[in-house]
Short mmCIF file of C-alpha atoms in Angstrom, two decimals:
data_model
loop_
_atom_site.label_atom_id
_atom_site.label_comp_id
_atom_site.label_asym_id
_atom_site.label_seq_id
_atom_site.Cartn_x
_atom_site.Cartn_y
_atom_site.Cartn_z
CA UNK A 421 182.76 32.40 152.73
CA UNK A 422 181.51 29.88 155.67
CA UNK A 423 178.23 31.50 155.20
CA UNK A 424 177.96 31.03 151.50
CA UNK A 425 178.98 27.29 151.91
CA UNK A 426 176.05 27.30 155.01
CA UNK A 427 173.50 28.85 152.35
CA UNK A 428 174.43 26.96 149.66
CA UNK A 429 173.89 23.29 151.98
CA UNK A 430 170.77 24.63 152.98
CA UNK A 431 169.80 25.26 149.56
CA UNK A 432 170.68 22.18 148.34
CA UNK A 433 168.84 20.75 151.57
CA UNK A 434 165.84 22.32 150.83
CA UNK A 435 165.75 21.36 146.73
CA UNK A 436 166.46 17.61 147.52
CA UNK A 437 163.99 17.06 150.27
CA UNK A 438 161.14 19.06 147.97
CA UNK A 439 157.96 16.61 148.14
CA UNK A 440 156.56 15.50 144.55
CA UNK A 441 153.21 13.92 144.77
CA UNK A 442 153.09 10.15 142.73
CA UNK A 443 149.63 11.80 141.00
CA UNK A 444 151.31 14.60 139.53
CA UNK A 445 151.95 12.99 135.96
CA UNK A 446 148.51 11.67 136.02
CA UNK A 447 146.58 14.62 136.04
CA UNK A 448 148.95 16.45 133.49
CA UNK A 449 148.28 13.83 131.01
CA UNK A 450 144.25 14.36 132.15
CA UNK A 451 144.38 17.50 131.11
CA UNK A 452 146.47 17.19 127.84
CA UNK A 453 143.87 14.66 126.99
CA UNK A 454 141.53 17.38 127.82
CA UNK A 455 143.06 20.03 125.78
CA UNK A 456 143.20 18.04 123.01
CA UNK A 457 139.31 17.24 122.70
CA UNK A 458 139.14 21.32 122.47
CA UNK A 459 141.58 21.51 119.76
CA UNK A 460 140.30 18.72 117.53
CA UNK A 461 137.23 19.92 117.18
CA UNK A 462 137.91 23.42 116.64
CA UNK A 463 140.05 22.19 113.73
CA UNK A 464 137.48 20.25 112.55
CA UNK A 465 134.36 22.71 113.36
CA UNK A 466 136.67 25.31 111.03
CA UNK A 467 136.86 22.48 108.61
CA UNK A 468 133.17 22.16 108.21
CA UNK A 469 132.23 25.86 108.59
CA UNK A 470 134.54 26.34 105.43
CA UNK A 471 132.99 23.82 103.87
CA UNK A 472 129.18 25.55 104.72
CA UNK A 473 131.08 28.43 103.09
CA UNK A 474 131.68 27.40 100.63
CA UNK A 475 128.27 25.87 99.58
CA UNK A 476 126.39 28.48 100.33
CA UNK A 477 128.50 31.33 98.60
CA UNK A 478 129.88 32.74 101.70
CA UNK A 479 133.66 33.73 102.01
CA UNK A 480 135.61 32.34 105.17
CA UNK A 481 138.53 33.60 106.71
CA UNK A 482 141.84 31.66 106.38
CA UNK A 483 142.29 29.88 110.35
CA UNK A 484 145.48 27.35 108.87
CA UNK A 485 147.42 30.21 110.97
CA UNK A 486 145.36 29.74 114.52
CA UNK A 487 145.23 25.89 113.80
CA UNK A 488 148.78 25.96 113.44
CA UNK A 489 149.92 27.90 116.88
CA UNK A 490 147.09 25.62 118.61
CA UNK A 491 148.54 22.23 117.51
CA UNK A 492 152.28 23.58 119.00
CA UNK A 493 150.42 24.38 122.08
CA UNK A 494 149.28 20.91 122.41
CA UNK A 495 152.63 19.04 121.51
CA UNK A 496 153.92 21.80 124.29
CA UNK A 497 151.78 20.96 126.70
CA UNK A 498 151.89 17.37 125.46
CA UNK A 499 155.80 16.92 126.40
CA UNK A 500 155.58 18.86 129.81
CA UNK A 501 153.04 16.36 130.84
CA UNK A 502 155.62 13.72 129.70
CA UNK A 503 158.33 14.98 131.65
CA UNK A 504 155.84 16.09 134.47
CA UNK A 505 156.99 19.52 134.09
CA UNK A 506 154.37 21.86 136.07
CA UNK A 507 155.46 24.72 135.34
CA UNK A 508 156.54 24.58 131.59
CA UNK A 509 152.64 22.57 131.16
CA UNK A 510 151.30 25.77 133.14
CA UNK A 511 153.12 28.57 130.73
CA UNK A 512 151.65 26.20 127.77
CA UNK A 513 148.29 25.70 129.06
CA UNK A 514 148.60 29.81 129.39
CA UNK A 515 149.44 30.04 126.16
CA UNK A 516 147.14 27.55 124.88
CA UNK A 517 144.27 29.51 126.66
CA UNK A 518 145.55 32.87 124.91
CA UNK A 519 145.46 31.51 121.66
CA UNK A 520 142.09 29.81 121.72
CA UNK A 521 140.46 33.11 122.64
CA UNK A 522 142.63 34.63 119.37
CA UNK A 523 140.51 31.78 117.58
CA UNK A 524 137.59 32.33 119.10
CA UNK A 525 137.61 36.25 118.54
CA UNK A 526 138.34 35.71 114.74
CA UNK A 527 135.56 33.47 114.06
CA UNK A 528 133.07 35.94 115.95
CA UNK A 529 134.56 38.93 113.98
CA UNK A 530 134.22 36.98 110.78
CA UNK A 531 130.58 35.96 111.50
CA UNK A 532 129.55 39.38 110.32
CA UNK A 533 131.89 39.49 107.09
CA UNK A 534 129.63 38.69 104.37
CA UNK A 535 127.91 35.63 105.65
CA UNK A 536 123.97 34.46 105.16
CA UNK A 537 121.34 32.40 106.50
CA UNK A 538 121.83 29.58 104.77
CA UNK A 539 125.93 29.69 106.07
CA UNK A 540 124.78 29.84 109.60
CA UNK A 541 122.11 27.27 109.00
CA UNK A 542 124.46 25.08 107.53
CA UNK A 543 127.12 25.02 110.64
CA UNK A 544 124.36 24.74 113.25
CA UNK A 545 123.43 21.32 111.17
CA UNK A 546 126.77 20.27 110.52
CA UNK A 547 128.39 21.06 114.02
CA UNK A 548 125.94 18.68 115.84
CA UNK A 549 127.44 15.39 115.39
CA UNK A 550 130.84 17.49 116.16
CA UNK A 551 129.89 18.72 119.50
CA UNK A 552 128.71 15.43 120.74
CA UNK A 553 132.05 13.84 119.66
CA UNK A 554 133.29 17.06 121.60
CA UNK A 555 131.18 15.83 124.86
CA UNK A 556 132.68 12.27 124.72
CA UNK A 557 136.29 13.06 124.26
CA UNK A 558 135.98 15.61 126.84
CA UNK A 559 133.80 13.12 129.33
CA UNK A 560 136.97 10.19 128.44
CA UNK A 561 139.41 12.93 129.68
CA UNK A 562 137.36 13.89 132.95
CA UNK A 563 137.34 10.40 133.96
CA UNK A 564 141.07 10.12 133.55
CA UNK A 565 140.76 12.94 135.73
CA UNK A 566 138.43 11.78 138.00
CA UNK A 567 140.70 9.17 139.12
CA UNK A 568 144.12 10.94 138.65
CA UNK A 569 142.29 13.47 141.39
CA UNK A 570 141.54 10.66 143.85
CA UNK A 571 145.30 9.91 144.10
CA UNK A 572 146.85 13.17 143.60
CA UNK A 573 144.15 14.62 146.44
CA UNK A 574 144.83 11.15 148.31
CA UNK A 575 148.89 11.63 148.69
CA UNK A 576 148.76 14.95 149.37
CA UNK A 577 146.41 13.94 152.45
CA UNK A 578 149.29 11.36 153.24
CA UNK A 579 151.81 14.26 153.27
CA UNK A 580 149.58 16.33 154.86
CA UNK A 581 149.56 13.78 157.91
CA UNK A 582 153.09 12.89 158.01
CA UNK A 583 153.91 16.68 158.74
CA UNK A 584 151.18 17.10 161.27
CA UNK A 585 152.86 13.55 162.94
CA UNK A 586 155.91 15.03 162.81
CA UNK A 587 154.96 18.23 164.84
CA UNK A 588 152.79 16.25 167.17
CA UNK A 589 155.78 14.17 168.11
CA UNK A 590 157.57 16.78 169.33
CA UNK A 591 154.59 18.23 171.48
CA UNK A 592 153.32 21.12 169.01
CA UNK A 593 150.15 22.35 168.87
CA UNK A 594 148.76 21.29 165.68
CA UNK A 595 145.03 21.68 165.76
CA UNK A 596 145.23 23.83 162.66
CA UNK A 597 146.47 21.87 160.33
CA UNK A 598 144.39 19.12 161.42
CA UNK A 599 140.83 20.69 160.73
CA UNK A 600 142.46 21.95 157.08
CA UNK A 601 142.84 17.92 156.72
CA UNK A 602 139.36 17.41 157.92
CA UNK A 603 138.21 19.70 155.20
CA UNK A 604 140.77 17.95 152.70
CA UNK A 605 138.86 14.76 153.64
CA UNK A 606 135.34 16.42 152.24
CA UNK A 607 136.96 17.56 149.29
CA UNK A 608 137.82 13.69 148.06
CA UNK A 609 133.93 13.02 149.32
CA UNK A 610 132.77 15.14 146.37
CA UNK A 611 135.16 14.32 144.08
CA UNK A 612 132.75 11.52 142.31
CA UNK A 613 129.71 13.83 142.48
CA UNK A 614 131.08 16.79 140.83
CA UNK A 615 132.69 14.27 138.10
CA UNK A 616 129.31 12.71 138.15
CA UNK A 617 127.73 15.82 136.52
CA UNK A 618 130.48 15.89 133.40
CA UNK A 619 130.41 19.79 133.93
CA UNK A 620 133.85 21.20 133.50
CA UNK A 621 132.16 24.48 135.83
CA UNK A 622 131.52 21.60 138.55
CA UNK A 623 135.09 20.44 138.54
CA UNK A 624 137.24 23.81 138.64
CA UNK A 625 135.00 24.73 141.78
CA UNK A 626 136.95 21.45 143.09
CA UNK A 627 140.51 22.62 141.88
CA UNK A 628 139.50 26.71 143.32
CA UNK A 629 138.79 24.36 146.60
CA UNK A 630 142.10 22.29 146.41
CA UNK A 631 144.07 25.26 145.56
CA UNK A 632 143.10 27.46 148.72
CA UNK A 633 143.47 24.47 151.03
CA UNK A 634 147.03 23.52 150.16
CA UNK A 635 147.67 27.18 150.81
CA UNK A 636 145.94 27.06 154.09
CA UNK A 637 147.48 23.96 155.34
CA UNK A 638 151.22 25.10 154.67
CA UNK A 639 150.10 28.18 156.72
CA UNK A 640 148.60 26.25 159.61
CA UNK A 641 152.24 24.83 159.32
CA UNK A 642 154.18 27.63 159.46
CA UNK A 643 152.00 28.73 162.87
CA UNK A 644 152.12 25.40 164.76
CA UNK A 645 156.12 25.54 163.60
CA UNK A 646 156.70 28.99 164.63
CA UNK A 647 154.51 28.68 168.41
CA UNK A 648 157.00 25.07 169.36
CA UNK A 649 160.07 26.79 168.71
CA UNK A 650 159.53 30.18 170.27
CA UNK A 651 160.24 28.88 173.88
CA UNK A 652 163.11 27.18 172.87
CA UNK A 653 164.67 30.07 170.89
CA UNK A 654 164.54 31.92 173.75
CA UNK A 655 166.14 29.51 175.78
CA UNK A 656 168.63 29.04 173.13
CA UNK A 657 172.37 30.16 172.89
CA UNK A 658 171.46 31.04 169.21
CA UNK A 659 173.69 34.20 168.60
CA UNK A 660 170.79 35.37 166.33
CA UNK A 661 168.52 34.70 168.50
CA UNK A 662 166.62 38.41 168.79
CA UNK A 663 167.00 38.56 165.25
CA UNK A 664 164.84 35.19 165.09
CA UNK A 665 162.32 36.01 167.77
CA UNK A 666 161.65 39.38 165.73
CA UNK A 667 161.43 37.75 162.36
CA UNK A 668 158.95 35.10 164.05
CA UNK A 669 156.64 38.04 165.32
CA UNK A 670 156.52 39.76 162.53
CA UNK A 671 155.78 36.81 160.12
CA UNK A 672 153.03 35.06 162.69
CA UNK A 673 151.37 38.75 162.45
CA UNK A 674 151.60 38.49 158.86
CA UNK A 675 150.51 34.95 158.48
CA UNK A 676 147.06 35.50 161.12
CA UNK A 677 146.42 38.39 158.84
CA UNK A 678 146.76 36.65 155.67
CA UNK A 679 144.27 33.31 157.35
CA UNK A 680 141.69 36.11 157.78
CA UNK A 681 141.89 36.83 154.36
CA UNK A 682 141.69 33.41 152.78
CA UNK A 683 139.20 32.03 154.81
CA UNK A 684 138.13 28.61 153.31
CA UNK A 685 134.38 28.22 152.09
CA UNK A 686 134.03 24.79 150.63
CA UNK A 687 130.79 26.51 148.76
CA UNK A 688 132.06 28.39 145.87
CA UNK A 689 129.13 30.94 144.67
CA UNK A 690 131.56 32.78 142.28
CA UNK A 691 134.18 30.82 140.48
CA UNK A 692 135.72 34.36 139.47
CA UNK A 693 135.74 35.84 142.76
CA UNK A 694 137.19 32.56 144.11
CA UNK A 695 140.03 32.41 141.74
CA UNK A 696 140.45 35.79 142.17
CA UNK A 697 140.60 35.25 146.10
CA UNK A 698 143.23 32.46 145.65
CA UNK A 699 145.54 34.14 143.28
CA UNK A 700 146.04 37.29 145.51
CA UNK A 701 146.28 34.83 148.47
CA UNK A 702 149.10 32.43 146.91
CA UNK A 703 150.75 36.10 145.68
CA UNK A 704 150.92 37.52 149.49
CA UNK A 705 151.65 33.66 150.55
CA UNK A 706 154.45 33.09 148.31
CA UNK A 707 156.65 35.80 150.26
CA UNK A 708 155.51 34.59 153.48
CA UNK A 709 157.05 31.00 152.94
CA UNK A 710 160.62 32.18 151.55
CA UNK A 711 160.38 34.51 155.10
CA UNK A 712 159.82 31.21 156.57
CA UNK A 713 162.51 28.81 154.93
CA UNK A 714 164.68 31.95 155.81
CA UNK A 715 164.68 31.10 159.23
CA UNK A 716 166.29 27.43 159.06
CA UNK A 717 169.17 29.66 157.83
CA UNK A 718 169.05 32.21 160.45
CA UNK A 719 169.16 29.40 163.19
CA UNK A 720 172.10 27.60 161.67
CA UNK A 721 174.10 30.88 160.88
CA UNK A 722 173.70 31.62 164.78
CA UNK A 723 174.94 28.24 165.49
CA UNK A 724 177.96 28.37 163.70
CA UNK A 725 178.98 31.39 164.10
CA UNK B 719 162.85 -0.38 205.88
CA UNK B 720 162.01 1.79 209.36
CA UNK B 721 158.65 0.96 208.39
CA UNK B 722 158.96 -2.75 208.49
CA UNK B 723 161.04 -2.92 211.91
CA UNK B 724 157.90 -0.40 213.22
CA UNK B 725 155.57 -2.75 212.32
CA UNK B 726 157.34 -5.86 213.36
CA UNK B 727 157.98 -4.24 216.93
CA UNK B 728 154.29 -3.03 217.21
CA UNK B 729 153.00 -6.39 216.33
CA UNK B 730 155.38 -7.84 218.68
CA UNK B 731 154.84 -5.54 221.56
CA UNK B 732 150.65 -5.61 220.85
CA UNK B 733 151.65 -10.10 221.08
CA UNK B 734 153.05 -9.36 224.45
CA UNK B 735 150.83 -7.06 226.20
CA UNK B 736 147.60 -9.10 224.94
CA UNK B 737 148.83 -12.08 225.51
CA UNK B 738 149.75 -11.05 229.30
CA UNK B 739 146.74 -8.67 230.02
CA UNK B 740 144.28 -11.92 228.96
CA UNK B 741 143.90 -14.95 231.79
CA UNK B 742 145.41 -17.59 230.76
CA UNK B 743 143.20 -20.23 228.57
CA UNK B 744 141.70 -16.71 226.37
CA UNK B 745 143.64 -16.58 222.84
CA UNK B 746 144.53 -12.98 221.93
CA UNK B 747 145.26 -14.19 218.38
CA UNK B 748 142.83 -14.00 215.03
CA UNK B 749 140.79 -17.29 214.70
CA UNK B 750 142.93 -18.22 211.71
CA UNK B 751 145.18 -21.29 210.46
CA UNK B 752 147.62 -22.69 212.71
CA UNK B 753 147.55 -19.58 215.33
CA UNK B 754 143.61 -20.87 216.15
CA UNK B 755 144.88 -24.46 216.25
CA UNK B 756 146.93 -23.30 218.83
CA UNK B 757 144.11 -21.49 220.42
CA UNK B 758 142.77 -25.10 221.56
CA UNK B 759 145.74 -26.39 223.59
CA UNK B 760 146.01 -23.57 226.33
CA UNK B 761 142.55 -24.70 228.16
CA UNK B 762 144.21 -27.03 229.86
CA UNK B 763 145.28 -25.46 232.87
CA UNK B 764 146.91 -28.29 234.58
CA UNK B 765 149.25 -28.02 231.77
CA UNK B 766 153.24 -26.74 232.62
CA UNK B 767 153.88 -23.63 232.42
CA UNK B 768 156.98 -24.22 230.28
CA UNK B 769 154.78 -25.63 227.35
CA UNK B 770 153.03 -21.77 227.16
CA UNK B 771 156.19 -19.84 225.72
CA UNK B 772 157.29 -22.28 223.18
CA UNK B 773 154.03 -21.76 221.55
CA UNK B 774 153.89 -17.95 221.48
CA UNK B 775 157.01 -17.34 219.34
CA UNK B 776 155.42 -19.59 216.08
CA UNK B 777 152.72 -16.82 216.20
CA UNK B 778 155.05 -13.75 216.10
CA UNK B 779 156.98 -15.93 213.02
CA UNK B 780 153.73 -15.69 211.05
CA UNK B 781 152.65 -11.90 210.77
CA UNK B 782 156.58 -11.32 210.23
CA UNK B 783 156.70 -12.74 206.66
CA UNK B 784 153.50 -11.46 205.47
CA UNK B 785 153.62 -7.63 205.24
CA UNK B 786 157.18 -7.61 203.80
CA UNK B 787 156.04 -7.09 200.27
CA UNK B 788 153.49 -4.32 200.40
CA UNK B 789 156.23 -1.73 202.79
CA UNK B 790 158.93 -2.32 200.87
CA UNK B 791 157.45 -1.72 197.92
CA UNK B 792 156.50 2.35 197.88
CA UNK B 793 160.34 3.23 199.19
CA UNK B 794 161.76 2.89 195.70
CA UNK B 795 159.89 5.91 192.95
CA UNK B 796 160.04 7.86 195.92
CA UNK B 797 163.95 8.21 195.02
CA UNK B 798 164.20 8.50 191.40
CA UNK B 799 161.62 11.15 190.63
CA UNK B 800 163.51 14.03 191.61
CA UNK B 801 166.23 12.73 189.16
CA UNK B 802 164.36 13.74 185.59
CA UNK B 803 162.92 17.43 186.52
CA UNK B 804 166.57 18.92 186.05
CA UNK B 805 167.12 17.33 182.28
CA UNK B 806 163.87 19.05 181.19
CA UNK B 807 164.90 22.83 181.98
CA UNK B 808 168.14 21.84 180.42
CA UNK B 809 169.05 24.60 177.45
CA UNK B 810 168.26 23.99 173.80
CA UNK B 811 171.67 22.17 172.66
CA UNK B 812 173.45 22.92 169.29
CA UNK B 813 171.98 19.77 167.60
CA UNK B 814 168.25 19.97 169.16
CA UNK B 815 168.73 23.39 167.35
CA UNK B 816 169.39 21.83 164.10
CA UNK B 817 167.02 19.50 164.25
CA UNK B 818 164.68 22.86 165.15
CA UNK B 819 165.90 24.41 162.05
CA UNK B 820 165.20 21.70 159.98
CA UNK B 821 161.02 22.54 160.84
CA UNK B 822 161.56 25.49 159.14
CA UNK B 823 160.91 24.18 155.44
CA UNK B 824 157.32 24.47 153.96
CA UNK B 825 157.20 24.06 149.97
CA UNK B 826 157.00 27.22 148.08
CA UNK B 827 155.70 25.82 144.31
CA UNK B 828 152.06 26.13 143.82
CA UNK B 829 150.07 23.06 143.19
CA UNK B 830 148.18 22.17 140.02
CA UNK B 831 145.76 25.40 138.82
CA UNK B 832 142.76 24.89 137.18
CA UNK B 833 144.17 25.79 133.60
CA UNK B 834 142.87 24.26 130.32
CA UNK B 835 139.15 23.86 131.98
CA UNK B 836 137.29 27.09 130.85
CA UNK B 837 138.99 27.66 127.70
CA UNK B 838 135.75 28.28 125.33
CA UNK B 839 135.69 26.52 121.91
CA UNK B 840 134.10 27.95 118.87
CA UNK B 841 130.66 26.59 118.41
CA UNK B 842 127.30 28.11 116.19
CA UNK B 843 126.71 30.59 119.38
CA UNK B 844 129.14 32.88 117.56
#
């Protein structure tokens, strides 16, 4: 029973003091905006290919269906960027993603259903004007982006430090987390230039960047954390103390192993293999940092009991 | 404090044994302030002898007050250093440990992906 209520404080603990960067509703709304400027125009670019159907004898499939599951998508992802609900906007942006490749593999299987030259002629013509309205909603939504990144980078630099100040206080070594800042710090330096170029391509090499140093800097953490309070676990009365020391070893082992793995490259030659990289990285990682919070509980349970 | 009282009886007992190995009329003192003003009275010899001693005790007063400060001085860190090495070896207490459990909290939620960027939109190309 005492160690349920122990688990439970800690739990509550841990939920209450959970950091939430300023930024975050910023760049949710950045994207939505985003999202939207895809969705409008494929609703009208389906618009106007019917039309080209229909003026040059061609039949067109019916897309009110895919038009229809897009446009809940977007008042999904619309209200968890409202409430600044990251995970709901992820699971609609997933599902957003999913159905826009349904759409796109319907129009490509219809393209060879009866169609003519003077059909495809006619979209090429009339899609023009489209896609450039396409460009400047999407370029308006990049710049909302642009800056939303400056701050939402920019506070998580500020957290970043306020840990490492922490640790340094108290005497830990915390040389590893500082050089993932340093790298941070040339991440916000090419922030403008990869804006600059209004390529999408240019700006997810920046968020495949982010991603992996966040990751990298909560491991640094968990190292510089784990080397202070060795020496004074072992001095400690902690009635779980071998159980601590052990756990510690183990999960150091794990986390060197799993730095080896993810090591940074601020040059990102294959967005695939980089996103690739980073998803099996935060997978492994994920386990490592409940193994981690575990430990506050270990140390108070030997306190206590 | 044995310092001081060394110092005082060296400089007095250096005082004396110049001041009685010289002839009389030589000064034994350091050509300075009121000790070489003093310096000019003992040439004459056909002074008393009484006058001699009364004049030899206001140079022992002057090298008395002057190196007080700088002896005293080193006695006191000497004593309190020993003091702080036994806190620091002291055990980890409950509450340092709770404070050291507290470090063990790193956030566990991912932070924004890049979702919504590559998602291709129907165009001519099809």
């Amino acid at each position: 029973m005492r160690f349920m209520i122990l688990f439970a404080l800690v739990a509550m603990s841990t939920v209450s003091l959970a950091w939430t960067n300023d930024a975050t509703g910023e760049m949710l709304q950045a994207r939505y905006q985003y999202a939207a400027c895809n969705v409008d125009y494929a609703e009208e670019w389906l618009s106007m290919r019917e039309g080209c159907g229909h003026r040059n004898n061609a039949t067109v499939f019916d897309s009110s269906e895919y038009v229809e599951d897009l446009r809940e998508d977007l008042d999904d992802i619309k209200e968890a960027a409202d409430e600044e609900d990251q995970f709901e906007f992820g699971v609609s942006m997933f599902q957003y993603g999913g159905n826009s490749l349904r759409l796109l593999g319907a129009v490509v299987t219809d393209a060879f259903d009866h169609k003519n030259m003077h059909f495809f002629s006619c979209v090429r013509d009339d899609e023009k004007p489209l896609m450039d309205e396409l460009d400047e909603c999407k370029h308006r939504a990049m710049e909302m982006e642009r800056t939303a990144s400056k701050k939402y980078v920019g506070n998580e630099i500020e957290y970043a430090k306020d840990q490492i100040d922490e640790l340094d206080s108290l005497g830990a070594d915390t040389t590893g987390m500082d050089e993932v800042v340093s790298e941070a710090d040339v991440l916000v330096d090419d922030i403008d230039p990869a804006f600059d170029t209004d390529e999408a391509g240019q700006v997810r090499e920046l968020h495949l960047r982010h991603s992996r140093l966040v990751l990298l800097f909560r491991m640094q953490k968990m190292l510089a954390t784990i080397d202070y309070a060795r020496p004074l676990i072992e001095e400690s009365t902690n009635t779980n103390k071998e159980e601590i020391l052990e756990e510690m070893d183990a999960l150091e082992e794990d986390i060197e192993e799993t730095l080896s793995e993810c090591e940074y490259s601020a040059v990102v030659e294959d967005k695939g293999e980089y996103g690739m990289q980073n998803f099996e990285c935060w997978n492994d990682s994920i386990y490592l940092f409940q193994d981690f919070n575990s430990i506050k509980l270990m140390i108070l349970e030997g306190i206590f009991s | 404090m044995n310092n001081k009282l060394m110092l005082l009886l060296v400089l007095g007992v250096s005082l004396v044994l110049f001041g009685c190995a010289k002839p009389a009329g030589e000064s034994n003192l350091p050509p300075t302030g009121e000790i070489g003003a003093a310096d000019e009275v003992p040439p004459a010899t056909d002074t008393p002898e009484t006058e001699e001693p009364i004049e030899t005790p206001e140079v022992e007063e002057t090298p008395e007050d002057e190196p007080e400060a700088p002896v005293a001085e080193p006695e006191t860190p000497e004593i309190e250093e020993p003091e702080e090495v036994p806190e620091e070896t002291e055990p980890v207490t409950e509450v340092d440990e709770e404070a050291l459990a507290d470090l063990f909290q790193v956030d566990t939620d991912k932070p924004l992906e890049d979702e919504g960027y590559d998602v291709e939109t129907p165009s001519a190309q099809e």
